[in-house]
Amino acid sequence: MPGPGNGRPPDRKAGNSVSVRFRRFAIGWLLLLTTIWVLDPYLMGWWFSASTPRTVTARGNLGANEQTTIDLFKKASPSVVHVFARGAPTASLFSGGQQSLVQSGSGIIWDSAGHVITNNHVITGTAQIGIRLTSGEFVAGRVVGTAPNYDLALLQLERPSSALHPITVGRSADLQVGQSTFAIGNPYGLDQTLTHGIISALGRRLPTDTAHEIKGMIQTDAPINPGNSGGPLLDSAGRLIGVNSAIVSGSGASAGIGFAIPVDIVNRVATELIRNGHVPLPGIGIVAARQAEATSLGIDGVVIVRTVPDSPAASAGIQGVDADGTIRDVITEVNGKPIHSMDELASTFENAGIGKEVTLTVQRDGRSRNVKLRIADISQLNQG
């Protein structure tokens, strides 16, 4: 037998042939995969494109909360109107003619007689008012009365032909933080916009343009934006619980802090405006300095700037600041209770009521004296 060194040498040609075939096979697969990868989007689009309308999948029943919200909007939205108020014409520096600014907000149909509640700041300083109903009808409106101290105004629709849907009225005295809230209005002119949130806080105080504070304001995180003013804030039963009035925002857009005037105040004010065209305002007829100004002067009390002619304060001899700026009278107490601000003084008069007698402690030139006078309705006094 041949020894190990006498065997046949390896067949190198056969090995090379296998290697060549493997490389060809690998290159072929690589080219095939590359081709598939390049053509994949086109093949997928050809094989799987929905060239006919897709079959609709039934969604099933709406959730209970969804259906409740839908029903709430359907019920309450016909009571919400779009208020447009045009200012008096003014000369235009650019066109050479006259122009008038138009401001808009929301409103609430209050009763079947066509009364509409809105914010006073929506119509302040305007000469012409128009109201668009949910039916699309545009109706002229006139001012029945205003209550600037509550930022509320009552309008009257002039001969509407569409059916009116007065809002369902609830209560605000028994509200609780955490309750659901719904706001309907016309933010940025977008009609019939619904937003949802909760009551974030109760009992807030909000100043008005008259320096009077509205107490018991409702704070909500339901998005409220410019144009929502005068629209309703509703509870989960679709009842009116407040009138949206203001937001706190650095940008002017909703920041989740909105305020609504409680419906218990709205109900009382609306009744007075319908009956009398104004809301009786308990007071004595004084114009006071701001609390910050009094504090900066080191004065603890209500600094009298001036008295209203023919008012109880004027008749009692209370004096305002002299022409040279000298402070004359400062109210420090009412019926023996210390008073630190005009808001505290106004609250005391409101709690006592029109016609009640009060005793004021007044300081002048470092001396105190007691002054008795009777609280009057100062809403109709000439404030000039």
Tab-separated table of C-alpha atoms in Angstrom:
chain	number	residue	atom	x	y	z
A	1	MET	CA	0.000	0.000	0.000
A	2	PRO	CA	1.210	3.474	-0.780
A	3	GLY	CA	2.434	5.535	2.168
A	4	PRO	CA	1.031	8.834	3.245
A	5	GLY	CA	3.428	10.747	1.170
A	6	ASN	CA	2.536	8.834	-1.945
A	7	GLY	CA	-1.182	9.845	-2.095
A	8	ARG	CA	-2.823	12.012	-4.781
A	9	PRO	CA	-2.588	15.793	-4.229
A	10	PRO	CA	-5.813	17.740	-3.348
A	11	ASP	CA	-8.032	18.784	-6.269
A	12	ARG	CA	-7.636	22.566	-6.092
A	13	LYS	CA	-9.731	23.119	-9.196
A	14	ALA	CA	-12.747	21.495	-7.558
A	15	GLY	CA	-12.335	23.674	-4.445
A	16	ASN	CA	-12.109	26.806	-6.537
A	17	SER	CA	-15.216	25.786	-8.430
A	18	VAL	CA	-17.229	25.432	-5.193
A	19	SER	CA	-15.980	28.808	-3.979
A	20	VAL	CA	-16.947	30.474	-7.242
A	21	ARG	CA	-20.416	28.937	-7.156
A	22	PHE	CA	-20.915	30.092	-3.559
A	23	ARG	CA	-19.888	33.626	-4.382
A	24	ARG	CA	-22.191	33.687	-7.373
A	25	PHE	CA	-24.998	32.346	-5.223
A	26	ALA	CA	-24.390	34.947	-2.508
A	27	ILE	CA	-24.151	37.779	-5.017
A	28	GLY	CA	-27.345	36.597	-6.672
A	29	TRP	CA	-29.212	36.596	-3.353
A	30	LEU	CA	-27.797	39.983	-2.502
A	31	LEU	CA	-28.973	41.412	-5.799
A	32	LEU	CA	-32.383	39.820	-5.317
A	33	LEU	CA	-32.761	41.224	-1.813
A	34	THR	CA	-31.605	44.655	-2.979
A	35	THR	CA	-34.109	44.576	-5.805
A	36	ILE	CA	-36.908	43.592	-3.408
A	37	TRP	CA	-35.877	46.352	-0.984
A	38	VAL	CA	-35.914	48.963	-3.747
A	39	LEU	CA	-39.211	47.788	-5.191
A	40	ASP	CA	-40.916	47.152	-1.814
A	41	PRO	CA	-42.736	50.519	-1.517
A	42	TYR	CA	-44.060	50.179	-5.048
A	43	LEU	CA	-45.077	46.548	-4.617
A	44	MET	CA	-46.792	47.333	-1.278
A	45	GLY	CA	-48.593	50.264	-2.820
A	46	TRP	CA	-49.700	48.078	-5.753
A	47	TRP	CA	-50.824	45.090	-3.711
A	48	PHE	CA	-52.301	46.791	-0.604
A	49	SER	CA	-53.585	50.247	-1.707
A	50	ALA	CA	-57.238	50.875	-0.791
A	51	SER	CA	-58.363	51.921	-4.257
A	52	THR	CA	-62.013	51.664	-3.174
A	53	PRO	CA	-63.746	53.198	-0.097
A	54	ARG	CA	-62.802	51.407	3.105
A	55	THR	CA	-65.419	49.367	4.934
A	56	VAL	CA	-66.771	51.318	7.913
A	57	THR	CA	-66.403	49.592	11.270
A	58	ALA	CA	-69.328	50.108	13.628
A	59	ARG	CA	-68.218	52.040	16.728
A	60	GLY	CA	-70.840	50.729	19.113
A	61	ASN	CA	-72.688	52.828	21.646
A	62	LEU	CA	-71.358	56.169	22.863
A	63	GLY	CA	-70.003	56.257	26.391
A	64	ALA	CA	-72.408	57.462	29.063
A	65	ASN	CA	-70.317	60.588	29.745
A	66	GLU	CA	-70.104	61.378	26.030
A	67	GLN	CA	-73.850	61.087	25.578
A	68	THR	CA	-74.496	63.259	28.636
A	69	THR	CA	-72.236	65.992	27.248
A	70	ILE	CA	-73.863	65.784	23.819
A	71	ASP	CA	-77.337	66.069	25.331
A	72	LEU	CA	-76.209	68.975	27.527
A	73	PHE	CA	-74.912	70.919	24.520
A	74	LYS	CA	-78.022	70.247	22.450
A	75	LYS	CA	-80.202	71.502	25.290
A	76	ALA	CA	-78.200	74.572	26.342
A	77	SER	CA	-76.640	75.871	23.109
A	78	PRO	CA	-79.874	77.397	21.708
A	79	SER	CA	-79.844	79.695	24.769
A	80	VAL	CA	-76.425	81.151	23.882
A	81	VAL	CA	-76.189	84.113	21.498
A	82	HIS	CA	-73.404	86.094	19.848
A	83	VAL	CA	-73.353	89.761	20.892
A	84	PHE	CA	-71.824	92.419	18.615
A	85	ALA	CA	-71.406	95.974	19.895
A	86	ARG	CA	-70.304	98.836	17.639
A	87	GLY	CA	-68.712	101.961	19.034
A	88	ALA	CA	-69.483	105.505	17.972
A	89	PRO	CA	-67.811	106.527	14.668
A	90	THR	CA	-64.436	108.214	15.064
A	91	ALA	CA	-62.185	109.936	12.568
A	92	SER	CA	-59.625	107.688	10.882
A	93	LEU	CA	-56.097	109.044	10.437
A	94	PHE	CA	-55.410	106.669	7.544
A	95	SER	CA	-58.541	106.598	5.409
A	96	GLY	CA	-59.564	110.203	6.024
A	97	GLY	CA	-63.113	109.046	6.803
A	98	GLN	CA	-64.733	107.622	9.894
A	99	GLN	CA	-64.507	104.182	11.409
A	100	SER	CA	-66.039	102.453	14.407
A	101	LEU	CA	-64.680	99.523	16.341
A	102	VAL	CA	-66.767	96.397	16.835
A	103	GLN	CA	-66.322	94.282	19.946
A	104	SER	CA	-68.049	90.977	20.448
A	105	GLY	CA	-68.870	88.534	23.188
A	106	SER	CA	-71.477	86.041	24.238
A	107	GLY	CA	-74.900	86.356	25.796
A	108	ILE	CA	-77.576	84.234	27.439
A	109	ILE	CA	-81.282	84.268	26.626
A	110	TRP	CA	-82.778	84.930	30.046
A	111	ASP	CA	-86.527	84.718	29.436
A	112	SER	CA	-89.183	84.331	26.756
A	113	ALA	CA	-89.610	88.109	26.575
A	114	GLY	CA	-86.260	88.332	24.790
A	115	HIS	CA	-84.055	89.582	27.590
A	116	VAL	CA	-80.371	88.703	27.189
A	117	ILE	CA	-77.742	88.689	29.937
A	118	THR	CA	-74.142	89.544	29.069
A	119	ASN	CA	-71.114	91.220	30.649
A	120	ASN	CA	-71.186	94.965	31.031
A	121	HIS	CA	-67.672	95.235	29.596
A	122	VAL	CA	-68.911	93.656	26.343
A	123	ILE	CA	-71.179	96.631	25.588
A	124	THR	CA	-69.500	99.488	27.484
A	125	GLY	CA	-68.798	102.533	25.341
A	126	THR	CA	-70.767	101.283	22.346
A	127	ALA	CA	-73.573	102.916	20.432
A	128	GLN	CA	-75.168	100.037	18.508
A	129	ILE	CA	-75.818	96.410	19.468
A	130	GLY	CA	-76.624	93.420	17.278
A	131	ILE	CA	-77.306	89.863	18.415
A	132	ARG	CA	-77.079	86.678	16.362
A	133	LEU	CA	-79.262	83.788	17.492
A	134	THR	CA	-78.398	80.116	16.993
A	135	SER	CA	-80.953	80.037	14.182
A	136	GLY	CA	-78.696	82.439	12.279
A	137	GLU	CA	-81.138	85.344	12.633
A	138	PHE	CA	-79.468	88.697	13.339
A	139	VAL	CA	-81.518	90.914	15.648
A	140	ALA	CA	-80.980	94.439	16.907
A	141	GLY	CA	-80.659	94.817	20.659
A	142	ARG	CA	-81.030	97.660	23.112
A	143	VAL	CA	-79.729	98.125	26.628
A	144	VAL	CA	-82.378	97.725	29.341
A	145	GLY	CA	-79.982	98.386	32.187
A	146	THR	CA	-76.450	97.839	33.415
A	147	ALA	CA	-74.847	96.874	36.716
A	148	PRO	CA	-71.170	97.883	36.368
A	149	ASN	CA	-70.405	96.867	39.952
A	150	TYR	CA	-71.274	93.288	38.973
A	151	ASP	CA	-70.028	93.504	35.350
A	152	LEU	CA	-73.513	92.581	34.115
A	153	ALA	CA	-75.816	94.112	31.514
A	154	LEU	CA	-79.342	93.273	30.398
A	155	LEU	CA	-80.273	93.605	26.711
A	156	GLN	CA	-83.603	93.374	24.907
A	157	LEU	CA	-83.991	91.618	21.560
A	158	GLU	CA	-85.960	93.768	19.112
A	159	ARG	CA	-88.723	91.727	17.448
A	160	PRO	CA	-87.014	88.345	16.911
A	161	SER	CA	-88.852	85.973	14.582
A	162	SER	CA	-87.055	82.824	15.777
A	163	ALA	CA	-88.218	80.796	18.773
A	164	LEU	CA	-86.414	81.731	21.988
A	165	HIS	CA	-84.948	79.195	24.390
A	166	PRO	CA	-84.377	80.646	27.889
A	167	ILE	CA	-81.494	79.086	29.800
A	168	THR	CA	-82.195	76.614	32.608
A	169	VAL	CA	-81.148	78.296	35.861
A	170	GLY	CA	-79.399	76.519	38.731
A	171	ARG	CA	-77.861	77.638	42.032
A	172	SER	CA	-74.351	78.673	42.989
A	173	ALA	CA	-74.678	78.610	46.794
A	174	ASP	CA	-74.264	74.829	47.002
A	175	LEU	CA	-71.461	74.362	44.451
A	176	GLN	CA	-68.415	72.274	45.372
A	177	VAL	CA	-64.824	72.291	44.185
A	178	GLY	CA	-64.316	69.415	41.782
A	179	GLN	CA	-67.735	69.576	40.115
A	180	SER	CA	-67.747	69.378	36.341
A	181	THR	CA	-68.262	72.622	34.427
A	182	PHE	CA	-69.129	73.346	30.807
A	183	ALA	CA	-68.685	76.684	29.052
A	184	ILE	CA	-70.450	77.652	25.826
A	185	GLY	CA	-69.574	80.821	23.965
A	186	ASN	CA	-67.960	82.453	20.967
A	187	PRO	CA	-64.199	82.596	21.652
A	188	TYR	CA	-62.365	84.560	18.968
A	189	GLY	CA	-65.677	84.764	17.078
A	190	LEU	CA	-66.038	80.972	16.760
A	191	ASP	CA	-69.746	80.392	17.324
A	192	GLN	CA	-71.140	77.781	19.685
A	193	THR	CA	-67.880	76.502	21.148
A	194	LEU	CA	-68.121	74.016	24.029
A	195	THR	CA	-65.321	73.516	26.565
A	196	HIS	CA	-65.183	71.346	29.650
A	197	GLY	CA	-63.458	71.499	33.034
A	198	ILE	CA	-64.075	71.537	36.762
A	199	ILE	CA	-64.696	74.069	39.504
A	200	SER	CA	-61.156	74.872	40.621
A	201	ALA	CA	-62.046	77.161	43.517
A	202	LEU	CA	-64.947	79.077	45.058
A	203	GLY	CA	-65.306	82.387	46.847
A	204	ARG	CA	-62.801	84.287	44.708
A	205	ARG	CA	-62.915	88.078	44.631
A	206	LEU	CA	-62.586	89.917	41.341
A	207	PRO	CA	-62.367	93.703	40.876
A	208	THR	CA	-64.524	95.424	38.268
A	209	ASP	CA	-63.917	98.597	36.272
A	210	THR	CA	-65.692	100.532	39.041
A	211	ALA	CA	-63.134	99.367	41.668
A	212	HIS	CA	-65.913	97.341	43.294
A	213	GLU	CA	-65.098	93.695	43.960
A	214	ILE	CA	-67.488	90.898	43.038
A	215	LYS	CA	-67.472	88.338	45.813
A	216	GLY	CA	-68.011	84.605	45.571
A	217	MET	CA	-66.641	84.287	42.033
A	218	ILE	CA	-66.373	80.784	40.592
A	219	GLN	CA	-62.917	79.765	39.363
A	220	THR	CA	-62.838	77.123	36.640
A	221	ASP	CA	-60.244	75.485	34.413
A	222	ALA	CA	-62.740	75.088	31.557
A	223	PRO	CA	-60.973	76.946	28.714
A	224	ILE	CA	-62.341	80.509	28.528
A	225	ASN	CA	-60.965	82.921	25.935
A	226	PRO	CA	-61.786	86.405	24.593
A	227	GLY	CA	-65.305	86.165	23.186
A	228	ASN	CA	-66.522	83.828	25.945
A	229	SER	CA	-67.401	86.852	28.089
A	230	GLY	CA	-71.110	86.908	28.884
A	231	GLY	CA	-71.618	83.230	28.057
A	232	PRO	CA	-72.877	80.551	30.434
A	233	LEU	CA	-70.959	78.315	32.793
A	234	LEU	CA	-73.052	75.175	33.259
A	235	ASP	CA	-73.065	72.259	35.676
A	236	SER	CA	-73.357	68.624	34.584
A	237	ALA	CA	-77.162	68.932	34.603
A	238	GLY	CA	-76.953	71.715	32.005
A	239	ARG	CA	-78.068	74.398	34.478
A	240	LEU	CA	-76.634	77.895	34.520
A	241	ILE	CA	-74.311	78.292	37.510
A	242	GLY	CA	-72.386	81.378	36.402
A	243	VAL	CA	-71.694	83.957	33.704
A	244	ASN	CA	-68.157	83.750	32.317
A	245	SER	CA	-66.475	87.074	32.873
A	246	ALA	CA	-62.678	87.060	33.023
A	247	ILE	CA	-59.460	85.090	32.675
A	248	VAL	CA	-56.024	85.383	34.219
A	249	SER	CA	-53.392	84.983	31.529
A	250	GLY	CA	-50.109	86.573	30.603
A	251	SER	CA	-50.731	85.906	26.910
A	252	GLY	CA	-54.433	86.790	26.766
A	253	ALA	CA	-55.354	83.184	25.979
A	254	SER	CA	-56.773	80.580	28.314
A	255	ALA	CA	-54.349	79.491	31.009
A	256	GLY	CA	-56.808	77.338	32.903
A	257	ILE	CA	-57.824	80.145	35.266
A	258	GLY	CA	-61.229	81.565	34.372
A	259	PHE	CA	-63.845	83.293	36.489
A	260	ALA	CA	-67.625	83.314	36.365
A	261	ILE	CA	-70.129	85.517	38.176
A	262	PRO	CA	-72.248	83.242	40.424
A	263	VAL	CA	-75.765	82.655	39.144
A	264	ASP	CA	-77.309	83.649	42.495
A	265	ILE	CA	-75.934	87.165	41.924
A	266	VAL	CA	-76.996	87.089	38.255
A	267	ASN	CA	-80.546	86.068	39.204
A	268	ARG	CA	-80.886	88.954	41.664
A	269	VAL	CA	-79.286	91.539	39.381
A	270	ALA	CA	-81.330	90.486	36.329
A	271	THR	CA	-84.561	90.829	38.308
A	272	GLU	CA	-83.622	94.356	39.426
A	273	LEU	CA	-82.623	95.394	35.908
A	274	ILE	CA	-85.886	94.115	34.429
A	275	ARG	CA	-87.944	95.879	37.106
A	276	ASN	CA	-86.044	99.133	37.503
A	277	GLY	CA	-83.348	99.349	34.813
A	278	HIS	CA	-80.695	99.590	37.514
A	279	VAL	CA	-79.536	97.751	40.621
A	280	PRO	CA	-79.885	99.583	43.940
A	281	LEU	CA	-76.422	100.222	45.346
A	282	PRO	CA	-76.134	100.777	49.099
A	283	GLY	CA	-73.714	103.571	49.961
A	284	ILE	CA	-73.223	107.052	51.304
A	285	GLY	CA	-71.907	108.802	48.175
A	286	ILE	CA	-68.131	108.963	48.463
A	287	VAL	CA	-65.209	108.467	46.101
A	288	ALA	CA	-62.288	106.896	47.956
A	289	ALA	CA	-58.578	106.571	47.241
A	290	ARG	CA	-57.251	103.139	46.391
A	291	GLN	CA	-56.079	101.077	49.330
A	292	ALA	CA	-52.541	100.897	47.909
A	293	GLU	CA	-52.378	104.705	47.821
A	294	ALA	CA	-53.580	104.982	51.427
A	295	THR	CA	-51.077	102.345	52.534
A	296	SER	CA	-48.228	104.144	50.779
A	297	LEU	CA	-49.103	107.219	52.855
A	298	GLY	CA	-49.149	105.191	56.068
A	299	ILE	CA	-52.930	105.606	56.477
A	300	ASP	CA	-55.065	102.748	57.789
A	301	GLY	CA	-58.614	103.501	56.667
A	302	VAL	CA	-60.666	104.840	53.776
A	303	VAL	CA	-59.319	108.143	52.445
A	304	ILE	CA	-62.134	110.334	51.089
A	305	VAL	CA	-61.177	111.883	47.748
A	306	ARG	CA	-64.531	113.629	47.267
A	307	THR	CA	-68.212	113.346	48.106
A	308	VAL	CA	-71.079	113.098	45.626
A	309	PRO	CA	-73.412	116.121	45.654
A	310	ASP	CA	-76.696	115.614	47.537
A	311	SER	CA	-75.431	112.350	49.008
A	312	PRO	CA	-75.666	111.318	52.696
A	313	ALA	CA	-71.909	111.870	53.067
A	314	ALA	CA	-72.104	115.404	51.661
A	315	SER	CA	-75.111	116.220	53.863
A	316	ALA	CA	-73.222	114.935	56.927
A	317	GLY	CA	-70.308	117.285	56.256
A	318	ILE	CA	-67.751	114.676	55.235
A	319	GLN	CA	-65.032	116.309	53.151
A	320	GLY	CA	-62.670	115.083	50.456
A	321	VAL	CA	-59.137	116.054	49.509
A	322	ASP	CA	-58.519	119.812	49.270
A	323	ALA	CA	-57.482	121.461	46.013
A	324	ASP	CA	-53.889	121.593	47.288
A	325	GLY	CA	-53.903	117.820	47.935
A	326	THR	CA	-54.432	117.984	51.674
A	327	ILE	CA	-56.308	114.945	53.007
A	328	ARG	CA	-59.288	115.927	55.125
A	329	ASP	CA	-61.408	112.958	56.217
A	330	VAL	CA	-60.497	109.289	56.706
A	331	ILE	CA	-63.109	106.695	57.732
A	332	THR	CA	-61.563	104.262	60.224
A	333	GLU	CA	-64.606	102.482	61.743
A	334	VAL	CA	-68.258	101.657	61.074
A	335	ASN	CA	-70.423	100.941	64.125
A	336	GLY	CA	-67.238	100.457	66.138
A	337	LYS	CA	-65.720	97.911	63.719
A	338	PRO	CA	-62.338	98.834	62.141
A	339	ILE	CA	-62.436	99.444	58.376
A	340	HIS	CA	-59.279	99.111	56.301
A	341	SER	CA	-60.493	99.442	52.700
A	342	MET	CA	-63.315	100.715	50.507
A	343	ASP	CA	-64.293	97.141	49.756
A	344	GLU	CA	-64.794	96.416	53.464
A	345	LEU	CA	-66.816	99.611	53.775
A	346	ALA	CA	-69.003	98.702	50.766
A	347	SER	CA	-69.575	95.210	52.199
A	348	THR	CA	-70.688	96.710	55.484
A	349	PHE	CA	-73.210	98.949	53.719
A	350	GLU	CA	-74.452	96.044	51.598
A	351	ASN	CA	-74.936	93.830	54.655
A	352	ALA	CA	-76.760	96.586	56.528
A	353	GLY	CA	-79.046	97.514	53.619
A	354	ILE	CA	-80.514	100.686	52.170
A	355	GLY	CA	-82.285	102.863	54.735
A	356	LYS	CA	-80.295	101.632	57.728
A	357	GLU	CA	-78.455	104.093	59.969
A	358	VAL	CA	-74.740	103.636	60.619
A	359	THR	CA	-72.188	105.414	62.751
A	360	LEU	CA	-68.880	106.260	61.094
A	361	THR	CA	-65.699	107.080	62.962
A	362	VAL	CA	-63.980	109.789	60.934
A	363	GLN	CA	-60.493	111.195	61.480
A	364	ARG	CA	-59.634	114.763	60.501
A	365	ASP	CA	-56.437	116.569	61.432
A	366	GLY	CA	-55.539	113.787	63.872
A	367	ARG	CA	-58.864	113.943	65.723
A	368	SER	CA	-61.678	111.378	65.621
A	369	ARG	CA	-65.377	112.074	65.632
A	370	ASN	CA	-68.525	109.989	65.146
A	371	VAL	CA	-70.873	110.786	62.278
A	372	LYS	CA	-74.343	109.244	62.020
A	373	LEU	CA	-75.949	108.924	58.605
A	374	ARG	CA	-78.375	106.724	56.692
A	375	ILE	CA	-77.392	104.368	53.883
A	376	ALA	CA	-78.987	105.335	50.560
A	377	ASP	CA	-79.329	103.970	47.029
A	378	ILE	CA	-76.466	105.780	45.334
A	379	SER	CA	-76.880	104.101	41.925
A	380	GLN	CA	-78.917	107.025	40.619
A	381	LEU	CA	-76.799	109.832	42.097
A	382	ASN	CA	-74.902	112.090	39.718
A	383	GLN	CA	-71.324	110.887	40.162
A	384	GLY	CA	-69.850	113.855	38.323
